[in-house]
XYZ file of C-alpha atoms in Angstrom:
348
model
C 118.362 111.734 -1.337
C 114.954 110.281 -2.111
C 115.409 107.613 0.568
C 116.304 110.222 3.200
C 113.302 112.342 2.262
C 111.033 109.297 2.431
C 112.501 108.379 5.819
C 111.944 111.903 7.163
C 108.352 111.817 5.972
C 107.789 108.442 7.635
C 109.276 109.727 10.895
C 107.062 112.819 10.823
C 103.992 110.728 10.081
C 104.913 108.409 12.937
C 105.265 111.399 15.270
C 101.864 112.730 14.276
C 100.353 109.281 14.836
C 101.799 109.172 18.348
C 100.461 112.645 19.067
C 97.018 111.393 18.025
C 97.336 108.420 20.334
C 97.948 110.770 23.252
C 100.817 108.707 24.716
C 101.949 108.962 27.473
C 98.605 110.701 28.074
C 97.456 114.288 28.385
C 95.218 113.441 31.317
C 98.174 111.895 33.123
C 100.252 115.002 32.486
C 97.432 117.232 33.724
C 97.046 115.191 36.905
C 100.810 115.184 37.489
C 100.954 118.972 37.169
C 98.063 119.475 39.584
C 99.704 117.181 42.153
C 103.129 118.794 41.713
C 101.824 122.343 42.144
C 99.591 121.300 45.055
C 102.590 119.873 46.889
C 104.743 122.896 46.074
C 102.280 125.761 46.550
C 100.153 125.929 49.718
C 96.513 126.415 48.836
C 96.978 125.719 45.128
C 94.301 123.023 45.162
C 91.582 125.424 46.289
C 88.349 126.935 45.044
C 90.149 130.231 44.437
C 92.571 128.639 41.980
C 89.746 126.755 40.279
C 87.682 129.940 39.948
C 90.676 131.823 38.543
C 91.176 128.978 36.067
C 87.530 129.169 34.963
C 87.712 132.958 34.528
C 90.944 133.045 32.513
C 90.371 130.075 30.187
C 87.315 131.120 28.080
C 89.007 133.698 25.818
C 91.964 131.450 25.001
C 89.622 128.485 24.663
C 87.329 130.171 22.140
C 90.302 131.455 20.147
C 91.806 127.960 20.120
C 88.549 126.536 18.784
C 88.659 129.211 16.070
C 92.145 127.971 15.149
C 91.344 124.247 15.280
C 88.582 124.377 12.668
C 90.855 125.511 9.787
C 93.759 123.394 11.095
C 91.721 120.231 10.563
C 91.389 121.117 6.865
C 95.156 121.585 6.606
C 94.821 125.370 6.724
C 95.479 128.094 9.254
C 93.802 131.307 10.356
C 96.359 133.892 11.428
C 93.639 136.553 11.591
C 91.748 135.214 14.615
C 93.149 137.794 17.054
C 92.682 140.676 14.608
C 89.109 139.570 13.872
C 88.321 139.260 17.572
C 89.690 142.694 18.396
C 87.923 144.429 15.509
C 84.584 142.859 16.429
C 85.133 143.932 20.048
C 86.034 147.481 18.971
C 82.909 147.776 16.822
C 80.674 146.513 19.618
C 82.354 148.768 22.185
C 81.950 151.808 19.910
C 78.252 151.133 19.372
C 77.603 150.641 23.072
C 79.546 153.744 24.048
C 78.143 156.064 21.395
C 74.490 155.031 21.623
C 74.000 154.971 25.397
C 74.051 157.770 27.952
C 73.676 158.021 31.713
C 69.965 158.756 31.162
C 69.314 155.697 28.980
C 66.641 153.370 30.295
C 67.268 149.668 30.890
C 65.266 148.813 27.781
C 67.311 151.223 25.656
C 70.585 149.819 27.038
C 69.454 146.265 26.313
C 68.488 147.242 22.770
C 71.880 148.861 22.158
C 73.712 145.815 23.543
C 71.746 143.496 21.254
C 72.429 145.823 18.303
C 76.142 145.835 19.126
C 76.245 142.043 19.326
C 74.417 141.747 16.009
C 76.843 144.192 14.372
C 79.824 142.264 15.748
C 78.409 139.004 14.428
C 77.775 140.488 10.968
C 81.316 141.866 10.843
C 82.711 138.446 11.763
C 80.578 136.819 9.067
C 81.841 139.261 6.433
C 85.475 138.681 7.398
C 85.002 134.912 7.437
C 83.152 134.716 4.121
C 85.629 137.003 2.320
C 88.647 135.158 3.726
C 87.186 131.736 2.939
C 86.159 132.772 -0.569
C 89.646 134.034 -1.402
C 91.233 130.820 -0.107
C 88.709 128.533 -1.792
C 88.544 130.182 -5.215
C 92.103 131.436 -5.746
C 94.075 128.504 -4.408
C 96.397 130.828 -2.474
C 97.702 129.190 0.689
C 95.683 130.069 3.819
C 98.804 131.325 5.608
C 99.314 134.052 3.007
C 95.631 134.987 2.783
C 95.044 135.160 6.531
C 98.332 136.986 7.072
C 97.130 139.621 4.636
C 93.728 139.700 6.312
C 95.382 140.084 9.706
C 97.521 143.010 8.524
C 94.534 144.701 6.878
C 92.275 144.347 9.919
C 94.982 145.388 12.391
C 95.817 148.422 10.283
C 92.180 149.534 10.124
C 91.663 148.957 13.845
C 94.762 150.892 14.865
C 94.000 153.739 12.444
C 90.396 154.115 13.621
C 91.296 154.075 17.325
C 94.777 155.645 17.110
C 95.917 152.607 19.065
C 93.855 153.539 22.121
C 91.474 151.310 24.051
C 87.728 151.972 23.948
C 85.845 151.841 27.225
C 82.877 153.478 28.917
C 80.086 151.236 27.691
C 77.181 150.036 29.874
C 78.188 148.359 33.112
C 75.265 145.990 32.824
C 77.054 144.162 30.012
C 80.158 143.546 32.127
C 78.060 142.556 35.133
C 76.223 139.893 33.134
C 79.429 138.712 31.463
C 81.220 138.349 34.784
C 78.325 136.732 36.651
C 78.234 133.114 37.770
C 75.730 130.279 37.921
C 76.137 127.977 40.932
C 79.577 129.495 41.422
C 80.677 128.753 37.843
C 81.471 131.801 35.656
C 79.011 132.320 32.815
C 81.891 132.728 30.360
C 83.254 129.293 31.305
C 79.815 127.731 30.824
C 79.699 129.405 27.400
C 83.091 127.888 26.521
C 81.949 124.398 27.524
C 78.716 124.686 25.532
C 80.502 126.024 22.441
C 83.211 123.339 22.704
C 80.565 120.594 22.830
C 78.741 122.060 19.818
C 81.965 122.435 17.794
C 83.007 118.909 18.742
C 79.674 117.502 17.540
C 79.874 119.491 14.302
C 83.397 118.309 13.539
C 82.830 114.649 14.452
C 79.186 113.891 13.673
C 78.048 116.086 10.778
C 78.710 115.841 7.024
C 80.414 119.255 7.221
C 82.858 118.051 9.886
C 83.595 114.806 8.037
C 84.205 116.834 4.874
C 86.667 119.036 6.780
C 88.644 115.976 7.863
C 88.606 114.532 4.340
C 89.856 117.821 2.879
C 92.659 117.879 5.439
C 93.594 114.270 4.685
C 93.504 114.548 0.899
C 92.003 117.459 -1.001
C 91.916 115.652 -4.351
C 90.305 112.555 -2.885
C 87.681 114.780 -1.255
C 86.894 116.342 -4.657
C 86.540 112.897 -6.263
C 84.177 111.980 -3.417
C 81.742 114.623 -4.680
C 82.527 117.040 -1.847
C 82.184 120.703 -2.748
C 85.565 121.627 -1.269
C 85.186 125.317 -2.065
C 81.902 125.596 -0.248
C 83.301 123.687 2.736
C 86.365 125.944 2.944
C 84.193 129.053 2.916
C 82.184 127.502 5.738
C 85.358 126.647 7.665
C 86.659 130.213 7.781
C 83.186 131.583 8.408
C 82.825 129.251 11.390
C 86.273 130.293 12.619
C 85.247 133.963 12.463
C 81.989 133.283 14.322
C 84.054 131.746 17.132
C 86.176 134.910 17.066
C 83.001 136.944 17.564
C 82.177 134.883 20.659
C 85.703 135.478 21.938
C 85.198 139.211 21.330
C 81.956 139.204 23.321
C 83.704 137.480 26.238
C 86.731 139.778 25.955
C 84.520 142.863 26.264
C 82.946 141.502 29.429
C 86.250 140.450 31.025
C 88.378 143.513 30.185
C 85.520 146.062 30.179
C 87.272 147.640 27.186
C 88.440 146.854 23.656
C 91.745 147.459 21.907
C 93.590 146.380 18.774
C 96.441 145.155 21.002
C 94.542 142.729 23.233
C 95.419 139.008 23.253
C 98.152 139.339 20.624
C 100.320 136.798 22.463
C 97.546 134.190 22.169
C 98.019 133.565 18.443
C 100.875 131.074 18.715
C 99.455 129.646 21.948
C 96.295 128.569 20.102
C 98.420 126.596 17.631
C 100.458 125.187 20.509
C 97.309 124.047 22.330
C 95.908 122.461 19.182
C 99.047 120.457 18.404
C 99.524 119.494 22.051
C 95.896 118.345 22.074
C 96.480 115.949 19.191
C 95.366 118.008 16.199
C 97.328 116.986 13.117
C 99.141 120.147 11.911
C 98.858 118.797 8.352
C 95.090 118.399 8.633
C 92.725 115.461 8.679
C 92.538 114.787 12.409
C 91.634 116.660 15.553
C 89.464 116.286 18.631
C 87.995 119.112 20.666
C 88.324 116.990 23.805
C 92.100 116.784 23.332
C 92.250 120.534 22.780
C 90.356 121.225 26.008
C 92.717 119.029 28.025
C 95.718 120.740 26.446
C 94.264 124.150 27.314
C 93.772 123.008 30.905
C 97.427 121.920 31.035
C 98.643 125.275 29.728
C 96.414 127.200 32.124
C 97.512 125.098 35.117
C 101.130 125.796 34.216
C 100.387 129.513 33.912
C 98.523 129.628 37.247
C 101.193 127.601 39.035
C 104.089 129.688 37.823
C 102.187 132.865 38.594
C 101.717 131.763 42.214
C 105.389 130.812 42.388
C 106.247 134.392 41.455
C 107.749 133.544 38.077
C 107.508 136.389 35.569
C 104.436 136.069 33.326
C 106.621 137.062 30.387
C 108.263 133.635 30.634
C 104.966 131.765 30.447
C 104.829 131.588 26.653
C 108.430 130.375 26.497
C 107.682 127.720 29.115
C 104.595 126.630 27.167
C 106.774 126.160 24.102
C 109.298 124.169 26.148
C 106.527 121.912 27.440
C 105.399 121.225 23.866
C 108.953 120.311 22.818
C 109.382 118.014 25.833
C 106.044 116.280 25.260
C 106.834 115.704 21.594
C 110.278 114.384 22.549
C 108.744 111.946 25.048
C 106.191 110.827 22.476
C 108.971 110.271 19.949
C 111.023 108.229 22.419
C 108.023 106.303 23.776
C 108.306 103.247 21.458
C 111.985 102.830 22.332
C 111.332 103.229 26.068
C 108.487 100.714 25.837
C 110.811 98.242 24.120
C 113.505 98.450 26.795
C 111.330 98.860 29.885
C 108.094 97.176 28.821
C 106.955 93.775 30.124
C 108.973 90.825 28.882
C 107.395 87.566 27.873
C 108.260 84.562 30.000
C 109.663 81.527 28.136
C 106.382 79.658 28.677
C 104.466 82.518 27.032
C 106.592 82.570 23.901
C 105.389 80.621 20.871
């Protein structure tokens, strides 16, 4: 029994190692998908498709970043969607209730800034409380964030009666949906945030501490790392990313609701694992996540243009993940049988 358990653990570790290596290659898969859809769908490789890609990706991308940060520590944040929606609802309520048709541009700008500040403070409170509970009670992050998610969703639905809030200043949506040199502002925001998060996770003491906690919590403690403080920072950072997703969501949908983006929760985990993030913690690259998100979005756009029901997209994403993991598992055996053979003169 012990031998079988040890063997299963070794196999799982080997699988995770191959996911980290990126074999047979996420970039290759992305290129293959683009070529396949371009050959199948007339006009797929066009500026219109690229613009649609850039418009749709930011919300999912920011939410995925919010999920990756706790994943690297071996945790999970199931409350990212609930946090995003509640921040969006608060900001929408402030904008709607404090502006009128007679409000001047200066007054509207002041209200928008106030709403953004309130949304950020709410995200900070949620992140600090969630991180503190996880860090100081030892309760598993899944249970804590599941409770947080239920609490936030319940409050949001009760306060809004399940209805969407709209009717806030158009200037906010106009700015949020504008473009610079043809590139949507929201996509530029995603790229900038992804670069910053990547630098934080790879180059700063905080990011290195996150990886060490995910690899071995006890070893991190013996290395004089304040694991509790780091964990509070992890879930606070995750919530701040949720606030950014809320700000983008308000601009894109021109409304806020407790029901928005609910299907994205599992997709963020899918994108993270597909991008090479170790689900047990200790390893993860933002660059891999971004490529994985591009793959998922290309699949979604391609199937949408083929007329396939959008309700099947999530199922197809899951199938892609299973197939990629299966290929990665079989890769060493395929390389053995089909890889280059040494000639007799080359053998020792």
